Amino acid sequence: MRRLLAVLACLGSFCAGAAYAADEPKEAPKDIVLTGDAKCTSCHDEADAPGVLHIGKTKHGTRADGRTPTCTDCHGDSEKHVSHKGSDKPPKPDRTFDKQSATPVAERNAACLSCHQTDPKRHLWAGSTHERRDVACSSCHDTHAADDKVRDKRTQAEVCFACHKEQRAQVNRPSHHPIPEGKMSCSDCHNPHGTTGPKLLVKDSTNATCYTCHAEKRGPFVHNHAPVTEDCGNCHNPHGTVADAMLKTRPPFLCQQCHDPANHLGTIPGVAANTDLSRTVNGRATGSPAVQNNGLNSVGVTQGRGCLNCHTEIHGSNSPANASKALRFWR
């Protein structure tokens, strides 16, 4: 009998405690990373969406900075998503940024530009090449990642090469800027968010961009080489080539695209003057052009591979005006 009374007493106290607990207000969920993120993190924890809380390790998760956005600043209020009840999948948030997102690119970018429009490195986004081709900010950036690949010099090129496949092949040629080695990144020369220069270059021209590193080529010189003054890209492919110094093709063939080798004065070393280079040797045709040896024609220049043997300062020269003609301009 005593045992029965004790059991009934315990049950009574348990039921009373349960009723009292039911009357207590539920504790509001607490923010985990961002101010007001409890609205989202009460459901979306690391188990549900791996990496979602990593935003706390980025600049977007700096709570001490009053400019730090909240979840709803980027994804919208998403009331239908938050208030969904039932076991089926809830509707998507107002704005999503994944690869399968149905949110228009312009709307996704507007969420980013609401903060970054006044950034001096991003204020030219409107009308830029990437903007006109419907590239989304989230196509390159991962705002929740602790290490955003496109912001790391060592991994940035991987992101760019996902679209720029021709440049991937060029960078892997023997002569290239040290991008694969991680000493340079694409953004050293290009601003993907828009610029006033061509090809999204960080400066207003190709030469101005190159001179940020190659200042010794800037000049002005007493004798300027016109193609150099016009555009470094006339002779060089900055992403990479199979010729030395990233030249589009090796000398003398590169030089002969502008310069006629027959204009040189002098004789080919080892060949007597006035020798007809079209004659046969031991009865066999030489295949040489029918010209006399009174000039360093295409045979001598091509066989000697020698424009740079004499013209060493091809970017410009301060040599005296009375220097010999062959060395006058670019020595």
CSV table of C-alpha atoms in Angstrom, one decimal:
chain,number,residue,atom,x,y,z
A,1,MET,CA,0.0,0.0,0.0
A,2,ARG,CA,2.8,2.3,0.9
A,3,ARG,CA,4.5,1.6,-2.4
A,4,LEU,CA,1.4,2.4,-4.3
A,5,LEU,CA,1.0,5.7,-2.5
A,6,ALA,CA,4.6,6.6,-3.3
A,7,VAL,CA,4.2,5.9,-6.9
A,8,LEU,CA,1.0,8.0,-7.1
A,9,ALA,CA,2.8,10.8,-5.4
A,10,CYS,CA,5.6,10.7,-7.9
A,11,LEU,CA,3.2,10.7,-10.8
A,12,GLY,CA,1.4,13.7,-9.4
A,13,SER,CA,4.5,15.7,-9.0
A,14,PHE,CA,5.7,14.8,-12.5
A,15,CYS,CA,2.4,15.8,-14.1
A,16,ALA,CA,2.4,19.1,-12.1
A,17,GLY,CA,5.9,19.8,-13.3
A,18,ALA,CA,5.0,19.1,-16.9
A,19,ALA,CA,2.0,21.3,-16.7
A,20,TYR,CA,4.1,24.1,-15.2
A,21,ALA,CA,6.7,23.6,-17.9
A,22,ALA,CA,4.1,23.8,-20.6
A,23,ASP,CA,3.0,27.2,-19.2
A,24,GLU,CA,6.6,28.6,-19.4
A,25,PRO,CA,7.4,30.6,-22.5
A,26,LYS,CA,9.8,28.9,-24.9
A,27,GLU,CA,13.3,30.4,-25.0
A,28,ALA,CA,13.9,32.4,-28.2
A,29,PRO,CA,16.6,30.9,-30.4
A,30,LYS,CA,19.9,32.6,-30.2
A,31,ASP,CA,22.0,34.1,-33.0
A,32,ILE,CA,25.0,32.0,-33.9
A,33,VAL,CA,27.1,34.0,-36.4
A,34,LEU,CA,25.3,37.1,-37.7
A,35,THR,CA,22.9,39.5,-35.9
A,36,GLY,CA,19.4,38.1,-36.4
A,37,ASP,CA,20.5,34.9,-38.0
A,38,ALA,CA,18.5,32.8,-35.6
A,39,LYS,CA,15.6,33.1,-38.1
A,40,CYS,CA,17.7,30.9,-40.4
A,41,THR,CA,20.1,29.0,-38.2
A,42,SER,CA,17.4,27.5,-36.1
A,43,CYS,CA,17.0,25.1,-39.1
A,44,HIS,CA,20.1,25.5,-41.2
A,45,ASP,CA,22.9,24.3,-39.0
A,46,GLU,CA,26.1,22.6,-40.1
A,47,ALA,CA,24.4,19.2,-40.4
A,48,ASP,CA,21.7,20.6,-42.7
A,49,ALA,CA,24.0,22.8,-44.9
A,50,PRO,CA,27.7,22.1,-44.4
A,51,GLY,CA,29.7,25.3,-44.6
A,52,VAL,CA,26.8,27.7,-44.1
A,53,LEU,CA,28.2,28.9,-40.7
A,54,HIS,CA,31.7,29.4,-42.2
A,55,ILE,CA,30.5,32.9,-43.1
A,56,GLY,CA,31.6,33.8,-39.6
A,57,LYS,CA,35.2,33.4,-40.7
A,58,THR,CA,34.8,35.9,-43.6
A,59,LYS,CA,34.5,39.7,-43.7
A,60,HIS,CA,30.8,39.2,-44.1
A,61,GLY,CA,30.7,37.6,-40.7
A,62,THR,CA,32.4,40.4,-38.7
A,63,ARG,CA,29.7,41.4,-36.2
A,64,ALA,CA,31.8,44.3,-34.9
A,65,ASP,CA,31.5,46.0,-38.3
A,66,GLY,CA,28.2,47.8,-38.7
A,67,ARG,CA,28.2,47.2,-42.4
A,68,THR,CA,28.1,43.4,-42.0
A,69,PRO,CA,24.9,42.1,-43.7
A,70,THR,CA,22.4,39.6,-42.3
A,71,CYS,CA,21.1,36.5,-43.9
A,72,THR,CA,17.9,38.4,-45.0
A,73,ASP,CA,20.0,41.2,-46.5
A,74,CYS,CA,21.2,38.8,-49.2
A,75,HIS,CA,18.5,36.1,-49.3
A,76,GLY,CA,15.5,38.3,-48.7
A,77,ASP,CA,12.8,38.0,-46.0
A,78,SER,CA,11.7,34.7,-47.5
A,79,GLU,CA,8.5,34.5,-45.4
A,80,LYS,CA,7.0,31.6,-47.3
A,81,HIS,CA,10.3,29.7,-46.8
A,82,VAL,CA,10.5,30.4,-43.1
A,83,SER,CA,6.8,29.8,-42.3
A,84,HIS,CA,6.5,26.6,-44.2
A,85,LYS,CA,4.9,23.7,-42.3
A,86,GLY,CA,4.8,20.1,-43.4
A,87,SER,CA,7.1,17.3,-44.4
A,88,ASP,CA,7.5,18.3,-48.0
A,89,LYS,CA,10.3,20.6,-49.2
A,90,PRO,CA,9.7,24.3,-48.4
A,91,PRO,CA,9.7,26.9,-51.2
A,92,LYS,CA,13.1,28.4,-52.0
A,93,PRO,CA,14.2,31.6,-50.3
A,94,ASP,CA,13.5,34.9,-52.2
A,95,ARG,CA,17.0,34.9,-53.5
A,96,THR,CA,19.4,32.0,-54.0
A,97,PHE,CA,22.9,32.0,-55.3
A,98,ASP,CA,23.8,28.4,-56.1
A,99,LYS,CA,24.5,27.1,-59.6
A,100,GLN,CA,20.9,25.9,-60.0
A,101,SER,CA,19.4,29.2,-58.8
A,102,ALA,CA,16.3,30.4,-60.6
A,103,THR,CA,16.9,33.9,-59.3
A,104,PRO,CA,17.8,36.2,-62.2
A,105,VAL,CA,21.4,37.2,-62.4
A,106,ALA,CA,20.6,40.9,-62.2
A,107,GLU,CA,18.7,40.4,-59.0
A,108,ARG,CA,21.4,38.3,-57.4
A,109,ASN,CA,24.0,40.9,-58.3
A,110,ALA,CA,21.8,43.7,-57.0
A,111,ALA,CA,22.0,42.1,-53.5
A,112,CYS,CA,25.8,42.4,-53.7
A,113,LEU,CA,25.9,45.9,-55.2
A,114,SER,CA,23.6,47.2,-52.5
A,115,CYS,CA,26.8,47.3,-50.5
A,116,HIS,CA,29.6,47.2,-53.0
A,117,GLN,CA,28.4,49.7,-55.6
A,118,THR,CA,30.4,52.5,-54.0
A,119,ASP,CA,33.5,50.4,-53.7
A,120,PRO,CA,36.2,52.2,-55.9
A,121,LYS,CA,37.2,48.8,-57.4
A,122,ARG,CA,33.7,47.8,-58.3
A,123,HIS,CA,31.8,51.0,-59.1
A,124,LEU,CA,32.4,50.4,-62.9
A,125,TRP,CA,30.5,47.0,-62.9
A,126,ALA,CA,27.5,48.4,-64.8
A,127,GLY,CA,28.3,48.1,-68.5
A,128,SER,CA,31.4,46.0,-68.0
A,129,THR,CA,32.1,42.9,-70.1
A,130,HIS,CA,31.2,40.5,-67.3
A,131,GLU,CA,28.0,42.4,-66.5
A,132,ARG,CA,26.9,42.5,-70.1
A,133,ARG,CA,27.5,38.7,-70.4
A,134,ASP,CA,25.3,37.9,-67.4
A,135,VAL,CA,28.1,36.8,-65.1
A,136,ALA,CA,26.8,36.7,-61.5
A,137,CYS,CA,29.0,37.6,-58.5
A,138,SER,CA,28.3,34.1,-57.2
A,139,SER,CA,29.8,32.6,-60.4
A,140,CYS,CA,33.2,33.6,-59.1
A,141,HIS,CA,32.8,34.2,-55.3
A,142,ASP,CA,31.7,31.9,-52.5
A,143,THR,CA,30.6,34.3,-49.7
A,144,HIS,CA,30.2,31.5,-47.1
A,145,ALA,CA,33.7,30.0,-47.7
A,146,ALA,CA,36.4,30.7,-45.2
A,147,ASP,CA,38.8,30.8,-48.2
A,148,ASP,CA,37.3,32.3,-51.3
A,149,LYS,CA,39.3,30.8,-54.2
A,150,VAL,CA,39.1,33.9,-56.3
A,151,ARG,CA,40.5,36.1,-53.6
A,152,ASP,CA,43.6,33.9,-53.2
A,153,LYS,CA,46.5,34.6,-55.5
A,154,ARG,CA,47.4,30.9,-55.6
A,155,THR,CA,44.0,29.6,-56.7
A,156,GLN,CA,42.4,32.6,-58.4
A,157,ALA,CA,43.4,31.4,-61.9
A,158,GLU,CA,41.5,28.2,-61.4
A,159,VAL,CA,38.3,30.3,-61.2
A,160,CYS,CA,39.1,32.5,-64.2
A,161,PHE,CA,40.2,29.5,-66.4
A,162,ALA,CA,36.7,27.9,-65.9
A,163,CYS,CA,35.6,30.3,-68.6
A,164,HIS,CA,38.8,31.5,-70.2
A,165,LYS,CA,40.1,28.2,-71.5
A,166,GLU,CA,42.3,29.7,-74.3
A,167,GLN,CA,44.2,31.6,-71.6
A,168,ARG,CA,44.6,28.4,-69.6
A,169,ALA,CA,46.4,26.8,-72.6
A,170,GLN,CA,48.6,29.9,-73.1
A,171,VAL,CA,49.7,30.1,-69.4
A,172,ASN,CA,50.9,26.5,-69.6
A,173,ARG,CA,53.3,27.3,-72.4
A,174,PRO,CA,57.1,27.5,-71.7
A,175,SER,CA,57.3,31.3,-71.6
A,176,HIS,CA,54.7,32.8,-69.3
A,177,HIS,CA,54.1,35.1,-66.4
A,178,PRO,CA,54.4,33.2,-63.1
A,179,ILE,CA,50.7,32.6,-62.6
A,180,PRO,CA,50.9,28.8,-62.3
A,181,GLU,CA,53.7,29.3,-59.7
A,182,GLY,CA,51.4,31.5,-57.6
A,183,LYS,CA,53.6,34.6,-57.8
A,184,MET,CA,51.1,36.5,-59.9
A,185,SER,CA,47.3,36.4,-60.3
A,186,CYS,CA,44.9,37.5,-63.1
A,187,SER,CA,43.8,40.5,-61.0
A,188,ASP,CA,47.3,41.9,-61.0
A,189,CYS,CA,46.6,43.0,-64.6
A,190,HIS,CA,42.8,42.8,-64.9
A,191,ASN,CA,39.9,44.1,-62.8
A,192,PRO,CA,37.0,41.7,-63.4
A,193,HIS,CA,34.5,44.2,-61.9
A,194,GLY,CA,35.0,46.7,-64.7
A,195,THR,CA,37.6,49.4,-65.8
A,196,THR,CA,37.9,52.3,-68.2
A,197,GLY,CA,40.7,50.4,-70.1
A,198,PRO,CA,40.5,47.7,-72.8
A,199,LYS,CA,40.1,44.0,-71.8
A,200,LEU,CA,39.3,45.0,-68.2
A,201,LEU,CA,42.9,46.0,-67.6
A,202,VAL,CA,43.6,47.7,-64.4
A,203,LYS,CA,45.1,50.8,-66.2
A,204,ASP,CA,43.7,52.8,-69.1
A,205,SER,CA,45.9,51.1,-71.7
A,206,THR,CA,48.0,48.0,-72.2
A,207,ASN,CA,51.3,49.8,-71.9
A,208,ALA,CA,50.3,51.6,-68.7
A,209,THR,CA,49.4,48.2,-67.2
A,210,CYS,CA,52.7,46.6,-68.2
A,211,TYR,CA,54.7,49.6,-66.9
A,212,THR,CA,53.4,49.0,-63.4
A,213,CYS,CA,56.0,46.2,-63.3
A,214,HIS,CA,58.3,46.9,-66.3
A,215,ALA,CA,59.1,50.5,-65.5
A,216,GLU,CA,62.4,50.3,-67.3
A,217,LYS,CA,60.6,50.0,-70.6
A,218,ARG,CA,58.5,53.2,-70.0
A,219,GLY,CA,60.9,55.8,-71.5
A,220,PRO,CA,60.7,58.4,-72.9
A,221,PHE,CA,63.7,57.6,-75.1
A,222,VAL,CA,65.6,59.7,-77.6
A,223,HIS,CA,64.8,57.1,-80.2
A,224,ASN,CA,61.4,55.3,-79.6
A,225,HIS,CA,60.4,52.1,-81.3
A,226,ALA,CA,56.9,52.9,-82.7
A,227,PRO,CA,55.3,49.5,-82.1
A,228,VAL,CA,56.4,49.5,-78.5
A,229,THR,CA,55.1,53.0,-77.9
A,230,GLU,CA,51.8,52.0,-79.5
A,231,ASP,CA,51.0,48.7,-77.7
A,232,CYS,CA,53.2,46.0,-76.0
A,233,GLY,CA,50.8,43.5,-77.4
A,234,ASN,CA,52.1,44.1,-80.9
A,235,CYS,CA,55.1,41.8,-80.0
A,236,HIS,CA,54.1,40.0,-76.8
A,237,ASN,CA,51.3,37.7,-75.7
A,238,PRO,CA,51.2,38.3,-71.9
A,239,HIS,CA,49.5,35.0,-71.2
A,240,GLY,CA,52.3,32.9,-72.6
A,241,THR,CA,54.0,31.7,-75.8
A,242,VAL,CA,56.6,29.1,-77.0
A,243,ALA,CA,59.1,31.9,-77.8
A,244,ASP,CA,61.4,33.6,-75.3
A,245,ALA,CA,60.2,36.7,-73.4
A,246,MET,CA,56.6,35.8,-74.4
A,247,LEU,CA,57.1,37.0,-77.9
A,248,LYS,CA,54.4,36.1,-80.4
A,249,THR,CA,57.0,34.5,-82.6
A,250,ARG,CA,60.8,34.4,-82.4
A,251,PRO,CA,63.1,36.8,-84.2
A,252,PRO,CA,63.8,37.5,-87.0
A,253,PHE,CA,60.3,36.4,-88.1
A,254,LEU,CA,58.6,38.7,-85.6
A,255,CYS,CA,60.7,41.7,-86.8
A,256,GLN,CA,60.2,40.9,-90.5
A,257,GLN,CA,56.5,41.4,-90.1
A,258,CYS,CA,57.3,45.1,-90.2
A,259,HIS,CA,60.8,45.4,-91.4
A,260,ASP,CA,62.0,44.4,-94.9
A,261,PRO,CA,65.4,42.6,-94.4
A,262,ALA,CA,66.6,43.6,-97.9
A,263,ASN,CA,67.0,47.2,-96.7
A,264,HIS,CA,70.1,46.3,-94.8
A,265,LEU,CA,73.5,47.4,-96.2
A,266,GLY,CA,76.6,45.3,-96.0
A,267,THR,CA,77.7,41.8,-96.9
A,268,ILE,CA,77.0,38.4,-95.4
A,269,PRO,CA,80.1,37.3,-93.4
A,270,GLY,CA,82.1,34.7,-95.2
A,271,VAL,CA,80.6,35.3,-98.6
A,272,ALA,CA,82.4,37.4,-101.2
A,273,ALA,CA,80.7,40.6,-102.3
A,274,ASN,CA,78.7,40.5,-105.5
A,275,THR,CA,78.2,36.7,-105.1
A,276,ASP,CA,75.0,35.5,-106.8
A,277,LEU,CA,73.2,33.7,-103.9
A,278,SER,CA,70.8,32.1,-106.4
A,279,ARG,CA,73.6,30.0,-108.0
A,280,THR,CA,73.8,26.3,-107.4
A,281,VAL,CA,76.4,24.6,-105.2
A,282,ASN,CA,78.0,21.5,-106.7
A,283,GLY,CA,75.2,21.4,-109.3
A,284,ARG,CA,72.4,21.5,-106.7
A,285,ALA,CA,70.1,24.4,-106.4
A,286,THR,CA,70.5,26.4,-103.2
A,287,GLY,CA,66.9,27.6,-103.1
A,288,SER,CA,68.2,31.1,-102.1
A,289,PRO,CA,66.6,34.2,-103.6
A,290,ALA,CA,68.2,35.6,-106.7
A,291,VAL,CA,70.0,38.6,-105.1
A,292,GLN,CA,73.6,39.7,-105.0
A,293,ASN,CA,75.5,39.7,-101.7
A,294,ASN,CA,75.3,43.4,-101.3
A,295,GLY,CA,72.9,43.4,-98.4
A,296,LEU,CA,71.9,41.4,-95.3
A,297,ASN,CA,68.9,40.0,-97.1
A,298,SER,CA,66.4,37.5,-95.7
A,299,VAL,CA,69.0,34.6,-96.1
A,300,GLY,CA,71.6,36.2,-93.9
A,301,VAL,CA,69.2,37.5,-91.2
A,302,THR,CA,67.2,34.3,-91.1
A,303,GLN,CA,70.2,32.0,-90.9
A,304,GLY,CA,71.9,34.2,-88.4
A,305,ARG,CA,68.7,34.6,-86.4
A,306,GLY,CA,70.3,37.9,-85.7
A,307,CYS,CA,68.1,41.1,-85.4
A,308,LEU,CA,68.8,41.1,-81.7
A,309,ASN,CA,72.6,40.6,-82.2
A,310,CYS,CA,72.7,44.3,-83.2
A,311,HIS,CA,69.5,45.8,-82.1
A,312,THR,CA,69.7,45.0,-78.4
A,313,GLU,CA,67.5,47.9,-77.0
A,314,ILE,CA,64.4,47.3,-79.0
A,315,HIS,CA,62.1,49.1,-76.5
A,316,GLY,CA,63.9,52.4,-77.0
A,317,SER,CA,67.4,53.9,-77.0
A,318,ASN,CA,69.2,57.0,-75.9
A,319,SER,CA,72.1,56.4,-78.2
A,320,PRO,CA,73.6,59.5,-79.9
A,321,ALA,CA,72.1,60.6,-83.1
A,322,ASN,CA,75.3,60.1,-85.0
A,323,ALA,CA,75.6,56.4,-84.2
A,324,SER,CA,75.9,54.0,-87.1
A,325,LYS,CA,72.6,53.3,-88.9
A,326,ALA,CA,72.4,49.7,-88.0
A,327,LEU,CA,72.7,50.4,-84.2
A,328,ARG,CA,71.3,53.9,-84.1
A,329,PHE,CA,67.8,53.5,-82.9
A,330,TRP,CA,67.7,50.7,-80.4
A,331,ARG,CA,71.2,50.0,-79.1
